[in-house]
PDB file of C-alpha atoms in Angstrom:
ATOM      1  CA  LEU A1099       0.100  -0.233   0.109  1.00  0.00           C
ATOM      2  CA  ASN A1100       1.185   3.574  -0.666  1.00  0.00           C
ATOM      3  CA  HIS A1101       3.871   2.647  -3.399  1.00  0.00           C
ATOM      4  CA  PRO A1102       4.265   4.140  -6.840  1.00  0.00           C
ATOM      5  CA  GLU A1103       2.379   2.787  -9.166  1.00  0.00           C
ATOM      6  CA  VAL A1104       4.353   1.249 -12.607  1.00  0.00           C
ATOM      7  CA  ASN A1105       3.751  -0.086 -15.400  1.00  0.00           C
ATOM      8  CA  VAL A1106       2.218   3.157 -16.451  1.00  0.00           C
ATOM      9  CA  THR A1107       2.916   4.952 -19.971  1.00  0.00           C
ATOM     10  CA  TRP A1108       3.214   8.719 -20.268  1.00  0.00           C
ATOM     11  CA  HIS A1109       0.115   8.717 -22.009  1.00  0.00           C
ATOM     12  CA  SER A1110      -1.312   6.736 -19.172  1.00  0.00           C
ATOM     13  CA  ALA A1111       0.170   9.036 -16.509  1.00  0.00           C
ATOM     14  CA  THR A1112      -0.758  12.690 -18.426  1.00  0.00           C
ATOM     15  CA  THR A1113      -4.473  10.636 -18.678  1.00  0.00           C
ATOM     16  CA  TYR A1114      -4.161  11.211 -14.682  1.00  0.00           C
ATOM     17  CA  CYS A1115      -3.686  15.080 -14.277  1.00  0.00           C
ATOM     18  CA  ASP A1116      -6.243  15.631 -16.344  1.00  0.00           C
ATOM     19  CA  TRP A1117      -8.878  13.560 -14.964  1.00  0.00           C
ATOM     20  CA  LEU A1118      -7.691  15.270 -11.698  1.00  0.00           C
ATOM     21  CA  ASN A1119      -8.361  18.476 -13.385  1.00  0.00           C
ATOM     22  CA  GLN A1120     -11.610  17.821 -14.322  1.00  0.00           C
ATOM     23  CA  ASN A1121     -13.065  16.071 -10.870  1.00  0.00           C
ATOM     24  CA  PHE A1122     -11.251  18.879  -8.239  1.00  0.00           C
ATOM     25  CA  GLY A1123      -9.697  21.739 -10.802  1.00  0.00           C
ATOM     26  CA  LYS A1124     -12.528  24.107  -9.291  1.00  0.00           C
ATOM     27  CA  SER A1125     -10.508  23.393  -5.549  1.00  0.00           C
ATOM     28  CA  VAL A1126      -6.926  24.797  -6.331  1.00  0.00           C
ATOM     29  CA  PRO A1127      -6.038  28.850  -7.020  1.00  0.00           C
ATOM     30  CA  GLY A1128      -6.457  30.343 -10.518  1.00  0.00           C
ATOM     31  CA  GLY A1129      -4.577  29.524 -12.928  1.00  0.00           C
ATOM     32  CA  LEU A1130      -3.120  25.996 -11.653  1.00  0.00           C
ATOM     33  CA  VAL A1131      -3.911  22.531 -12.778  1.00  0.00           C
ATOM     34  CA  PHE A1132      -2.367  19.421 -12.056  1.00  0.00           C
ATOM     35  CA  ARG A1133       0.257  18.040 -14.353  1.00  0.00           C
ATOM     36  CA  LEU A1134       3.348  15.823 -15.355  1.00  0.00           C
ATOM     37  CA  PRO A1135       6.326  18.602 -14.009  1.00  0.00           C
ATOM     38  CA  THR A1136       9.414  19.263 -16.714  1.00  0.00           C
ATOM     39  CA  GLU A1137      12.077  18.276 -16.203  1.00  0.00           C
ATOM     40  CA  ALA A1138      13.638  21.432 -14.605  1.00  0.00           C
ATOM     41  CA  GLU A1139      10.758  22.110 -12.365  1.00  0.00           C
ATOM     42  CA  TRP A1140      11.760  17.921 -11.573  1.00  0.00           C
ATOM     43  CA  GLU A1141      15.419  19.418 -11.440  1.00  0.00           C
ATOM     44  CA  LYS A1142      14.493  21.724  -9.098  1.00  0.00           C
ATOM     45  CA  ALA A1143      12.611  19.756  -6.778  1.00  0.00           C
ATOM     46  CA  ALA A1144      15.718  17.517  -6.509  1.00  0.00           C
ATOM     47  CA  ARG A1145      18.298  19.722  -6.879  1.00  0.00           C
ATOM     48  CA  GLY A1146      17.854  23.278  -4.618  1.00  0.00           C
ATOM     49  CA  THR A1147      18.913  26.333  -5.683  1.00  0.00           C
ATOM     50  CA  ASP A1148      22.940  24.870  -4.884  1.00  0.00           C
ATOM     51  CA  GLY A1149      23.258  21.881  -7.239  1.00  0.00           C
ATOM     52  CA  ARG A1150      22.922  19.233  -5.324  1.00  0.00           C
ATOM     53  CA  GLU A1151      24.159  15.940  -6.803  1.00  0.00           C
ATOM     54  CA  TYR A1152      21.522  14.157  -4.503  1.00  0.00           C
ATOM     55  CA  PRO A1153      18.296  15.268  -2.799  1.00  0.00           C
ATOM     56  CA  TRP A1154      19.696  15.021   0.818  1.00  0.00           C
ATOM     57  CA  GLY A1155      23.033  16.119  -0.578  1.00  0.00           C
ATOM     58  CA  GLY A1156      26.667  16.049  -2.584  1.00  0.00           C
ATOM     59  CA  GLU A1157      28.109  11.454  -1.378  1.00  0.00           C
ATOM     60  CA  PHE A1158      25.878   9.364  -2.133  1.00  0.00           C
ATOM     61  CA  SER A1159      24.622   6.722   1.141  1.00  0.00           C
ATOM     62  CA  PRO A1160      22.353   3.765   0.851  1.00  0.00           C
ATOM     63  CA  ALA A1161      20.265   4.599   3.804  1.00  0.00           C
ATOM     64  CA  ASN A1162      18.797   8.382   1.929  1.00  0.00           C
ATOM     65  CA  CYS A1163      17.071   6.120  -1.295  1.00  0.00           C
ATOM     66  CA  ASN A1164      15.410   2.733  -2.829  1.00  0.00           C
ATOM     67  CA  SER A1165      18.421   1.899  -4.330  1.00  0.00           C
ATOM     68  CA  GLU A1166      19.852  -1.180  -5.606  1.00  0.00           C
ATOM     69  CA  GLU A1167      23.465  -0.145  -2.487  1.00  0.00           C
ATOM     70  CA  GLY A1168      20.709  -0.326  -0.244  1.00  0.00           C
ATOM     71  CA  GLY A1169      16.848  -1.287  -1.255  1.00  0.00           C
ATOM     72  CA  PRO A1170      14.645  -4.168  -0.661  1.00  0.00           C
ATOM     73  CA  GLY A1171      14.349  -4.838  -4.388  1.00  0.00           C
ATOM     74  CA  GLY A1172      11.319  -3.499  -5.195  1.00  0.00           C
ATOM     75  CA  THR A1173       9.197  -0.478  -4.824  1.00  0.00           C
ATOM     76  CA  THR A1174       9.029   0.898  -1.408  1.00  0.00           C
ATOM     77  CA  PRO A1175       5.998   2.876   0.238  1.00  0.00           C
ATOM     78  CA  VAL A1176       6.048   7.221  -0.837  1.00  0.00           C
ATOM     79  CA  GLY A1177       8.309   8.937   2.176  1.00  0.00           C
ATOM     80  CA  ALA A1178      10.773   5.564   3.068  1.00  0.00           C
ATOM     81  CA  TYR A1179      13.878   7.144   2.851  1.00  0.00           C
ATOM     82  CA  SER A1180      12.181  10.474   4.633  1.00  0.00           C
ATOM     83  CA  PRO A1181      13.331  13.309   5.772  1.00  0.00           C
ATOM     84  CA  GLN A1182      17.068  11.744   5.113  1.00  0.00           C
ATOM     85  CA  GLY A1183      17.068  11.715   2.125  1.00  0.00           C
ATOM     86  CA  ASP A1184      13.912  14.294   0.790  1.00  0.00           C
ATOM     87  CA  SER A1185      15.042  17.812  -0.854  1.00  0.00           C
ATOM     88  CA  PRO A1186      16.128  20.851  -0.148  1.00  0.00           C
ATOM     89  CA  TYR A1187      12.009  21.668  -0.394  1.00  0.00           C
ATOM     90  CA  GLY A1188      10.663  18.585   1.807  1.00  0.00           C
ATOM     91  CA  VAL A1189      10.089  16.589  -1.518  1.00  0.00           C
ATOM     92  CA  CYS A1190      10.768  13.094  -0.820  1.00  0.00           C
ATOM     93  CA  ASP A1191      11.575  10.063  -3.429  1.00  0.00           C
ATOM     94  CA  LEU A1192      13.185  12.162  -5.690  1.00  0.00           C
ATOM     95  CA  SER A1193      16.232   9.900  -5.956  1.00  0.00           C
ATOM     96  CA  GLY A1194      15.548   6.199  -6.684  1.00  0.00           C
ATOM     97  CA  ASN A1195      12.204   3.544  -6.058  1.00  0.00           C
ATOM     98  CA  VAL A1196      11.288   4.736  -9.538  1.00  0.00           C
ATOM     99  CA  TRP A1197      12.220   6.725 -12.495  1.00  0.00           C
ATOM    100  CA  GLU A1198       9.471   9.307 -12.658  1.00  0.00           C
ATOM    101  CA  TRP A1199       7.754  10.690 -16.245  1.00  0.00           C
ATOM    102  CA  THR A1200       8.098  14.619 -17.277  1.00  0.00           C
ATOM    103  CA  ALA A1201       6.660  16.387 -19.099  1.00  0.00           C
ATOM    104  CA  SER A1202       9.784  17.074 -21.139  1.00  0.00           C
ATOM    105  CA  LEU A1203      11.242  15.914 -24.230  1.00  0.00           C
ATOM    106  CA  TRP A1204      14.629  14.283 -24.724  1.00  0.00           C
ATOM    107  CA  GLY A1205      13.855  13.610 -28.463  1.00  0.00           C
ATOM    108  CA  LYS A1206      14.219  10.252 -31.108  1.00  0.00           C
ATOM    109  CA  ASP A1207      17.430   9.075 -30.280  1.00  0.00           C
ATOM    110  CA  ILE A1208      18.569   7.571 -27.050  1.00  0.00           C
ATOM    111  CA  SER A1209      21.770   7.803 -27.390  1.00  0.00           C
ATOM    112  CA  ASN A1210      21.896  11.657 -28.709  1.00  0.00           C
ATOM    113  CA  PRO A1211      19.358  13.769 -27.621  1.00  0.00           C
ATOM    114  CA  GLU A1212      17.669  15.696 -29.291  1.00  0.00           C
ATOM    115  CA  PHE A1213      17.127  18.554 -26.387  1.00  0.00           C
ATOM    116  CA  LYS A1214      19.757  18.726 -23.531  1.00  0.00           C
ATOM    117  CA  TYR A1215      21.271  21.310 -21.303  1.00  0.00           C
ATOM    118  CA  PRO A1216      21.268  24.405 -20.610  1.00  0.00           C
ATOM    119  CA  TYR A1217      17.635  24.124 -20.341  1.00  0.00           C
ATOM    120  CA  ASN A1218      15.769  26.472 -22.912  1.00  0.00           C
ATOM    121  CA  SER A1219      12.265  27.067 -22.424  1.00  0.00           C
ATOM    122  CA  ARG A1220      11.747  27.917 -26.015  1.00  0.00           C
ATOM    123  CA  ASP A1221      13.172  25.126 -28.228  1.00  0.00           C
ATOM    124  CA  GLY A1222       9.603  23.063 -27.544  1.00  0.00           C
ATOM    125  CA  ARG A1223      11.108  20.512 -24.975  1.00  0.00           C
ATOM    126  CA  GLU A1224       7.911  20.622 -23.089  1.00  0.00           C
ATOM    127  CA  ASN A1225       6.203  20.301 -26.291  1.00  0.00           C
ATOM    128  CA  LEU A1226       2.733  17.556 -25.130  1.00  0.00           C
ATOM    129  CA  LYS A1227       1.423  17.293 -28.493  1.00  0.00           C
ATOM    130  CA  ALA A1228       4.764  14.948 -30.181  1.00  0.00           C
ATOM    131  CA  GLY A1229       4.726  12.500 -32.505  1.00  0.00           C
ATOM    132  CA  ASP A1230       5.348   8.634 -30.557  1.00  0.00           C
ATOM    133  CA  ASP A1231       7.828   8.791 -32.177  1.00  0.00           C
ATOM    134  CA  VAL A1232       9.695  11.046 -29.935  1.00  0.00           C
ATOM    135  CA  ARG A1233      10.728   9.791 -26.785  1.00  0.00           C
ATOM    136  CA  ARG A1234      10.412  11.751 -23.730  1.00  0.00           C
ATOM    137  CA  VAL A1235      11.774  12.019 -20.104  1.00  0.00           C
ATOM    138  CA  LEU A1236      12.630  10.530 -17.004  1.00  0.00           C
ATOM    139  CA  ARG A1237      14.001  11.413 -14.027  1.00  0.00           C
ATOM    140  CA  GLY A1238      15.347   9.694 -10.439  1.00  0.00           C
ATOM    141  CA  GLY A1239      16.356   6.164 -11.268  1.00  0.00           C
ATOM    142  CA  SER A1240      14.731   3.694  -9.534  1.00  0.00           C
ATOM    143  CA  PHE A1241      15.122   0.437  -6.785  1.00  0.00           C
ATOM    144  CA  GLY A1242      17.286  -1.190  -9.617  1.00  0.00           C
ATOM    145  CA  ASP A1243      19.718   1.485  -9.994  1.00  0.00           C
ATOM    146  CA  VAL A1244      22.525   1.852  -9.061  1.00  0.00           C
ATOM    147  CA  SER A1245      23.911   5.355  -7.044  1.00  0.00           C
ATOM    148  CA  GLY A1246      25.216   7.030 -10.327  1.00  0.00           C
ATOM    149  CA  CYS A1247      21.635   6.455 -11.749  1.00  0.00           C
ATOM    150  CA  VAL A1248      19.886   7.720  -8.885  1.00  0.00           C
ATOM    151  CA  ARG A1249      22.043  10.759  -8.687  1.00  0.00           C
ATOM    152  CA  ALA A1250      18.964  13.793  -9.511  1.00  0.00           C
ATOM    153  CA  ALA A1251      20.748  14.854 -13.034  1.00  0.00           C
ATOM    154  CA  CYS A1252      21.087  11.963 -14.477  1.00  0.00           C
ATOM    155  CA  ARG A1253      17.845  11.469 -17.333  1.00  0.00           C
ATOM    156  CA  ASP A1254      17.413   9.324 -19.809  1.00  0.00           C
ATOM    157  CA  GLY A1255      14.623   8.829 -22.977  1.00  0.00           C
ATOM    158  CA  LEU A1256      11.485   6.506 -23.682  1.00  0.00           C
ATOM    159  CA  TYR A1257       9.181   6.610 -26.202  1.00  0.00           C
ATOM    160  CA  PRO A1258       5.683   7.773 -24.310  1.00  0.00           C
ATOM    161  CA  ASP A1259       3.825   5.305 -24.700  1.00  0.00           C
ATOM    162  CA  GLY A1260       6.145   2.940 -23.333  1.00  0.00           C
ATOM    163  CA  ARG A1261       5.621   0.849 -19.789  1.00  0.00           C
ATOM    164  CA  LEU A1262       8.523  -0.150 -16.923  1.00  0.00           C
ATOM    165  CA  ASP A1263       7.985  -2.057 -14.238  1.00  0.00           C
ATOM    166  CA  TYR A1264      10.309   0.595 -12.653  1.00  0.00           C
ATOM    167  CA  SER A1265       9.544   3.947 -13.746  1.00  0.00           C
ATOM    168  CA  GLY A1266       6.431   5.780 -12.830  1.00  0.00           C
ATOM    169  CA  PHE A1267       5.277   8.973 -12.254  1.00  0.00           C
ATOM    170  CA  ARG A1268       4.030  12.205  -9.560  1.00  0.00           C
ATOM    171  CA  VAL A1269       1.942  15.457 -10.211  1.00  0.00           C
ATOM    172  CA  VAL A1270       2.358  18.256  -9.355  1.00  0.00           C
ATOM    173  CA  LEU A1271       0.014  21.519  -9.251  1.00  0.00           C
ATOM    174  CA  ALA A1272       1.640  25.297 -11.623  1.00  0.00           C
ATOM    175  CA  PRO A1273       0.812  26.911 -14.253  1.00  0.00           C
ATOM    176  CA  ARG A1274      -0.604  25.462 -17.407  1.00  0.00           C
ATOM    177  CA  LEU A1275       1.843  24.311 -20.338  1.00  0.00           C
ATOM    178  CA  SER A1276       1.945  26.346 -22.845  1.00  0.00           C
TER     179      SER A1276
END
């Protein structure tokens, strides 16, 4: 109970956000919607303003996240590594547990991302209507990944209809993406 949902496609995650908006959107402050975070929003939540390597600081600790080094080999309840693994903003589970879908595009080629850093919000990477042949960004690493893949800067790309037993999503309440 309280484990992250896994085996979810990007399309299913965005459909869930649409459902939240239809059923609960009238109860949130004006101008805000339920949606997936952009890659930049996700990274800021994980790294803070000081560019941390991991949400809790600069050194890896298996006691702070569900990764291959210290986890049980599957998902754990949300917040199981809180507060020691939380980000500077108090966000839990940004490292390990499950890879998380973002709203952002990766590009078509897994080995050569079209959308790189430095981040530019006007380069088309937040195109919610991109085709299914364009990969979307996942962040955070999973229970099956080693310390290097649960770093706050680590990213991966998957087609939006892809589903994995170690990928899920988180929902943010933020302004609508244009």
